[in-house]
Short mmCIF file of C-alpha atoms in Angstrom, two decimals:
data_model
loop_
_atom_site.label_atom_id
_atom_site.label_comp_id
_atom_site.label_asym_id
_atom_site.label_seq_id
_atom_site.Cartn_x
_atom_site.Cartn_y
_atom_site.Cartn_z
CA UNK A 218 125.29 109.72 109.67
CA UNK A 219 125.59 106.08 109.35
CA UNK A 220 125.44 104.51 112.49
CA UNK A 221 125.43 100.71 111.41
CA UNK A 222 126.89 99.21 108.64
CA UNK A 223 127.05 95.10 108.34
CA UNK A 224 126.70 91.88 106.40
CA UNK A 225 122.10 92.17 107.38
CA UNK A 226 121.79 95.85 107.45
CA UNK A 227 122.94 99.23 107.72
CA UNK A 228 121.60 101.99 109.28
CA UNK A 229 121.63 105.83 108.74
CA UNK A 230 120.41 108.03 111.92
CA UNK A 231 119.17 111.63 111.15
CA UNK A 232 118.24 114.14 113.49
CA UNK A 233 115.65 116.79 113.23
CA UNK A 234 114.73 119.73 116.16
CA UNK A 235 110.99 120.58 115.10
CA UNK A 236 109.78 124.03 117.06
CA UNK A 237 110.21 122.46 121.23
CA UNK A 238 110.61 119.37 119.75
CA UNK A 239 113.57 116.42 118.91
CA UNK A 240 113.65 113.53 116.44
CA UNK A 241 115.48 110.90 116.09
CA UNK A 242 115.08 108.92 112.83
CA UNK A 243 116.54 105.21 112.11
CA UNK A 244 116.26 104.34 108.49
CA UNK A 245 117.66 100.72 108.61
CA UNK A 246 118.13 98.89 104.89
CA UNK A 247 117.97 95.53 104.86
CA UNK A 248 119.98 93.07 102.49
CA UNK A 249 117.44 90.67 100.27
CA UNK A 250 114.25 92.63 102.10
CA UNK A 251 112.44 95.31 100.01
CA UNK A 252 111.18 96.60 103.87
CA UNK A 253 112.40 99.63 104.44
CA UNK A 254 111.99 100.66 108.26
CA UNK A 255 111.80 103.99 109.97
CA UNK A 256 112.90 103.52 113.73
CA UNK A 257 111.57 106.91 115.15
CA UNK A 258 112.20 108.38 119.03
CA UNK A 259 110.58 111.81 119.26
CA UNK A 260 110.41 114.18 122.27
CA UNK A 261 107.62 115.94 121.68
CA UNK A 262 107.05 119.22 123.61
CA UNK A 263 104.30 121.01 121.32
CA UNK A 264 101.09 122.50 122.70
CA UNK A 265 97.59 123.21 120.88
CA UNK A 266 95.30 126.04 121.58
CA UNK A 267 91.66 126.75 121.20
CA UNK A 268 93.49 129.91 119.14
CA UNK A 269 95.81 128.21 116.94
CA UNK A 270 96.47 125.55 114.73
CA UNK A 271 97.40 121.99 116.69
CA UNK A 272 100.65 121.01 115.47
CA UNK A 273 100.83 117.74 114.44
CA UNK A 274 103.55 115.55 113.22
CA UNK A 275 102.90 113.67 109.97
CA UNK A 276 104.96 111.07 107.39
CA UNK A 277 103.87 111.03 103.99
CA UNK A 278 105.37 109.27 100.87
CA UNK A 279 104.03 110.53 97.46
CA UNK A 280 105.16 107.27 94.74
CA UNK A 281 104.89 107.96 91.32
CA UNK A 282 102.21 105.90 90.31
CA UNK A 283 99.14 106.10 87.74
CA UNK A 284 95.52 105.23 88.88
CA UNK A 285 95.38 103.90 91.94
CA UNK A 286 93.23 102.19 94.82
CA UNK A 287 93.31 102.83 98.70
CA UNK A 288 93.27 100.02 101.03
CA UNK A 289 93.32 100.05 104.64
CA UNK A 290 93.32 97.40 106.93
CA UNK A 291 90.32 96.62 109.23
CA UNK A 292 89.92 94.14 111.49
CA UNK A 293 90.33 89.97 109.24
CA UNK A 294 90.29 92.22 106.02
CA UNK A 295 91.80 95.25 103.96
CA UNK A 296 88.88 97.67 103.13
CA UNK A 297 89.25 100.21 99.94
CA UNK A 298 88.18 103.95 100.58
CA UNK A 299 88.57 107.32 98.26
CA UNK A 300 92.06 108.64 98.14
CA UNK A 301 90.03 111.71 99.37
CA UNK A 302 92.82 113.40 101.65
CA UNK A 303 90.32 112.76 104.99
CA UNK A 304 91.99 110.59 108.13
CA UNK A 305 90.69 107.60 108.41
CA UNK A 306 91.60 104.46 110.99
CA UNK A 307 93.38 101.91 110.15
CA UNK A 308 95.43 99.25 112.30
CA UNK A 309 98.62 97.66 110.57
CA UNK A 310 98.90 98.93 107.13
CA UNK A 311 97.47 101.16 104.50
CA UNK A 312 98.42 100.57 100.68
CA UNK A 313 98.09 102.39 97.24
CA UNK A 314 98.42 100.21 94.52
CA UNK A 315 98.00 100.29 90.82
CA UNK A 316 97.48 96.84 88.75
CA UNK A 317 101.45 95.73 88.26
CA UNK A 318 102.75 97.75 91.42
CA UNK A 319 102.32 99.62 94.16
CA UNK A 320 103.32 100.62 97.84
CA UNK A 321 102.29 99.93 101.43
CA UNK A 322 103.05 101.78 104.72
CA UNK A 323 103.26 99.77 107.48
CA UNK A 324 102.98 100.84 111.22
CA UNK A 325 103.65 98.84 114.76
CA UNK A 326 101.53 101.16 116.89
CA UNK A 327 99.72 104.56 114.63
CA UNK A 328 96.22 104.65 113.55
CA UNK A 329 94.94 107.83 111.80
CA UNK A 330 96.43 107.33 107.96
CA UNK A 331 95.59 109.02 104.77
CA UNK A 332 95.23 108.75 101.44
CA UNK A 333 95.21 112.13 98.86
CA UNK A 334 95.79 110.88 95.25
CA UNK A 335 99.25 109.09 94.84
CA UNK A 336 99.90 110.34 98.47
CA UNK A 337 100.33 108.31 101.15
CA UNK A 338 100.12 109.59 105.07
CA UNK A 339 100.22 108.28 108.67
CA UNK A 340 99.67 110.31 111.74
CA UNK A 341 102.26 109.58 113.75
CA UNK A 342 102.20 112.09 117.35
CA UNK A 343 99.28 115.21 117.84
CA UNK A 344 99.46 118.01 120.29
CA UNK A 345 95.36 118.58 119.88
CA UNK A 346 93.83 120.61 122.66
CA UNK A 347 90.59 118.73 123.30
CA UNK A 348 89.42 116.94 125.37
CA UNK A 349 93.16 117.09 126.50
CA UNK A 350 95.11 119.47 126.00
CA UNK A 351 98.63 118.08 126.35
CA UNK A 352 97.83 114.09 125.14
CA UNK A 353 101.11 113.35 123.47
CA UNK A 354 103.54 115.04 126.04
CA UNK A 355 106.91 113.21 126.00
CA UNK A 356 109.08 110.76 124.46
CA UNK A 357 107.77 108.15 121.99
CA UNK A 358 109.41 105.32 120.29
CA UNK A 359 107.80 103.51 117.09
CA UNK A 360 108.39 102.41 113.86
CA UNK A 361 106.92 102.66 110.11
CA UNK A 362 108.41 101.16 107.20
CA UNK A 363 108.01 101.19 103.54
CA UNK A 364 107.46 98.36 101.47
CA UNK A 365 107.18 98.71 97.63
CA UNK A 366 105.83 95.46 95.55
CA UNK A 367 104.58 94.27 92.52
CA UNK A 368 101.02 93.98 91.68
CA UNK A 369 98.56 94.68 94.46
CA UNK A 370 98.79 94.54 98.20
CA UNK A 371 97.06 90.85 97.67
CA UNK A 372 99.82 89.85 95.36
CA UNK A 373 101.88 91.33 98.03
CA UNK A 374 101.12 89.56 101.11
CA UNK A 375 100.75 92.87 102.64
CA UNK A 376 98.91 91.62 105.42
CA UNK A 377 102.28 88.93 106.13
CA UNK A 378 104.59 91.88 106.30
CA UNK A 379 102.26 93.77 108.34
CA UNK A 380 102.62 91.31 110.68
CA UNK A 381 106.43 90.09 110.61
CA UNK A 382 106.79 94.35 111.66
CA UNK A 383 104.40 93.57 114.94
CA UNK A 384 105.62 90.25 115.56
CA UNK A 385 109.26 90.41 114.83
CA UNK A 386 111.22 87.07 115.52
CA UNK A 387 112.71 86.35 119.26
CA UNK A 388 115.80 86.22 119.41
CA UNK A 389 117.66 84.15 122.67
CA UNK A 390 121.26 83.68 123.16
CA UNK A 391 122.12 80.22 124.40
CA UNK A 392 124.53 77.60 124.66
CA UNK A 393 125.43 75.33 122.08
CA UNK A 394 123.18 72.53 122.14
CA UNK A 395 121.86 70.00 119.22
CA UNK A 396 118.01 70.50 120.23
CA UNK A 397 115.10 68.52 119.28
CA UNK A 398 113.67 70.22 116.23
CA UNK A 399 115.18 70.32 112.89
CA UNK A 400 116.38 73.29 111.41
CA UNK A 401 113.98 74.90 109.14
CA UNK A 402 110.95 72.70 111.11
CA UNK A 403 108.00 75.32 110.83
CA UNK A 404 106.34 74.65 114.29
CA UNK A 405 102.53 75.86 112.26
CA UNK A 406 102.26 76.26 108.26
CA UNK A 407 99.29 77.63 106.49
CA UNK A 408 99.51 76.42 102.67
CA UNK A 409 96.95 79.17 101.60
CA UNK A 410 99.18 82.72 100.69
CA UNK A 411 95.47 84.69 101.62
CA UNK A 412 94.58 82.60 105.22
CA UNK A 413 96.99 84.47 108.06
CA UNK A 414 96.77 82.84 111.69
CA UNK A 415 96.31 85.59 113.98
CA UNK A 416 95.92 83.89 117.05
CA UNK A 417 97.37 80.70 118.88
CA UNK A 418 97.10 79.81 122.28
CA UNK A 419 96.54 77.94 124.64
CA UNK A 420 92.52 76.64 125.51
CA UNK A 421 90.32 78.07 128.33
CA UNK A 422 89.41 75.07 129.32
CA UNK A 423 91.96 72.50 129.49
CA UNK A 424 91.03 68.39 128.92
CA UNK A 425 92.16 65.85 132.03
CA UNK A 426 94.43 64.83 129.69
CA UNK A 427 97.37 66.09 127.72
CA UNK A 428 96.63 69.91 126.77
CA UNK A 429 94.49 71.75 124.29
CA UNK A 430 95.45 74.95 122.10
CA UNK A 431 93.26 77.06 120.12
CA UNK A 432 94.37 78.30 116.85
CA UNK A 433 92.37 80.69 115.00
CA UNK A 434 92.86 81.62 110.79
CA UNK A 435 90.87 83.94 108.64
CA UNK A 436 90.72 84.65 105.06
CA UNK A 437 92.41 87.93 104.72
CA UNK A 438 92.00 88.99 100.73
CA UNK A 439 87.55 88.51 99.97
CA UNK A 440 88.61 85.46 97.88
CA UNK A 441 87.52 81.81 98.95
CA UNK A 442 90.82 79.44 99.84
CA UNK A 443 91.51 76.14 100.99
CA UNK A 444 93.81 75.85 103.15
CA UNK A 445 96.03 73.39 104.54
CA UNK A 446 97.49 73.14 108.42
CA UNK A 447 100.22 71.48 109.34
CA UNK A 448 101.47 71.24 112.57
CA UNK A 449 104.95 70.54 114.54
CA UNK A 450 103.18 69.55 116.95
CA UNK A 451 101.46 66.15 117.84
CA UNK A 452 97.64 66.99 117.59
CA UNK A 453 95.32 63.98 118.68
CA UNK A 454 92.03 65.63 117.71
CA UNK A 455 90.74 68.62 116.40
CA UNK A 456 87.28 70.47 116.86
CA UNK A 457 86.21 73.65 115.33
CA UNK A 458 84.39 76.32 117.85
CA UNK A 459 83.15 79.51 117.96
CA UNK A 460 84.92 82.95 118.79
CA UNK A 461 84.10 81.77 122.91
CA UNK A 462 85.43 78.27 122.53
CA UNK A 463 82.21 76.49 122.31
CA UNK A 464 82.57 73.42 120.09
CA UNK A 465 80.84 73.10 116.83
CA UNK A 466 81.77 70.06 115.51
CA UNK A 467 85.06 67.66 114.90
CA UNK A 468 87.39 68.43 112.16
CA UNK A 469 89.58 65.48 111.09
CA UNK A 470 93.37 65.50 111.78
CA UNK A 471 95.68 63.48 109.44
CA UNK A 472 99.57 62.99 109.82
CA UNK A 473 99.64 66.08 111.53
CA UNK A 474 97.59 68.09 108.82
CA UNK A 475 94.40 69.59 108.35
CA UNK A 476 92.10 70.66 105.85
CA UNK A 477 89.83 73.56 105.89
CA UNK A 478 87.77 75.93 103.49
CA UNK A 479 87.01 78.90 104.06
CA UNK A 480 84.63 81.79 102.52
CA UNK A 481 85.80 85.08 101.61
CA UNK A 482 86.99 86.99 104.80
CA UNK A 483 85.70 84.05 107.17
CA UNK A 484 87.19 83.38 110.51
CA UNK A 485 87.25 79.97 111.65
CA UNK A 486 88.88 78.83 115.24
CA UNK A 487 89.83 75.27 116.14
CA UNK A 488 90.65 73.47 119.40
CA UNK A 489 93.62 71.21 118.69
CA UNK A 490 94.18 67.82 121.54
CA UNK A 491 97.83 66.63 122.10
CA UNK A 492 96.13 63.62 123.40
CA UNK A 493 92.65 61.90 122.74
CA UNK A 494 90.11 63.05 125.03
#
């Protein structure tokens, strides 16, 4: 049934009852976004046995599509494997793609995927037996979504959409107010489509002055990139350190931009100053 219906998005709810089991599936379509998410809440009440198959529940989307590659995201990169059938880990996405198109399935909290040909799986709740033999008892709520593209999951930004499903936007209701940044004012930009950010935060240690924020970027598709950072921000200085925060060595900071380049799949971190220390 169609549960939602609006201006953004509508939504159509189905519900399945699976052996001792209920699920309750949210497919939610999104105007201008070629996402397509599955909101999932599943009861799950199924039991393995040393004497009989352990049920498992399973998505898989089978594209038609000619020769394709397998790509699964590791950790700071997306690493190709046969389309084989096996399980293998993954964290936020797994993609088949042929040269002009292809599709990825993305994922805010599964892990085992697989690829079998055109076929495209994630593992999505177990009832294995070993070394527990009730692990997934109970209710679970996560989402998967679909997103078809052209070219390959490079072209794609795969990796960007991956991680607009993990990190959605925050949304606050508030008074009216005129506020001190401008509307559309990015508050960090990366000008390189294959360097992603994946962490900011603040500094373990903090100068006597002012504050100190670590930002680390990586290059995401094997290719080398030059990137450009701009920030919203005022940053004084700018080191880069290592993955503990150790400094390596200044980096220089003009009108609120900075330049960096990076080798394929390199992570670098900086240590940005709001005031000169």
């Amino acid at each position: 049934r169609v549960v939602e219906q609006g201006p953004v998005r509508a939504v159509i709810e189905v519900r399945h009852k699976v052996l001792h089991s209920e699920i309750t599936q949210r497919i939610v379509l999104y105007r201008g976004l070629r996402r397509v998410d599955f909101e999932m809440q599943v009861d799950w009440h199924e039991k393995g046995s040393a004497h009989a198959d352990a049920p498992m529940l399973r998505t898989t989307f089978a594209p038609y599509l000619d020769q394709t590659h397998a790509t699964f995201e590791v950790a700071f990169a997306g690493l190709e494997r046969p389309a084989d059938g096996r399980e293998v880990p993954a964290l936020r996405w797994a993609d088949l793609s042929e040269s002009d198109y292809g599709v990825s399935l993305l994922n805010n909290c599964k892990y085992g995927h697989q690829a079998h040909g055109n076929t495209l799986g994630l593992t999505l709740v177990r009832a294995s037996y070993e070394p527990d033999n009730n692990p997934d008892e109970g209710l679970h709520a996560f989402t998967y979504s679909l997103y078809p593209h052209q070219g390959t999951w490079k072209k794609a930004n795969t990796e960007q959409r991956a991680a607009e499903l993990n990190q959605p936007v925050q949304v606050a209701v508030t008074d009216g107010h005129p506020g001190k940044v401008r509307p559309g004012q990015s508050w960090l930009k990366c000008s390189a489509k294959n360097v992603a950010v994946s962490a900011v935060k603040f500094a373990e240690d903090q100068p006597a002055q002012g504050a100190a924020v670590i930002v680390r970027v990586y290059e995401a598709h094997g290719q080398a990139a030059k990137a450009k950072l701009q920030f919203g921000w005022p940053v004084a200085r700018a080191e880069e350190v290592d993955m503990i925060e150790h400094p390596l060595g200044d980096v220089a900071v003009r009108k609120g931009t900075l330049q960096l380049a990076l080798k394929p799949h390199e992570i670098k971190t900086l240590k940005l100053y709001t005031a000169a220390a």
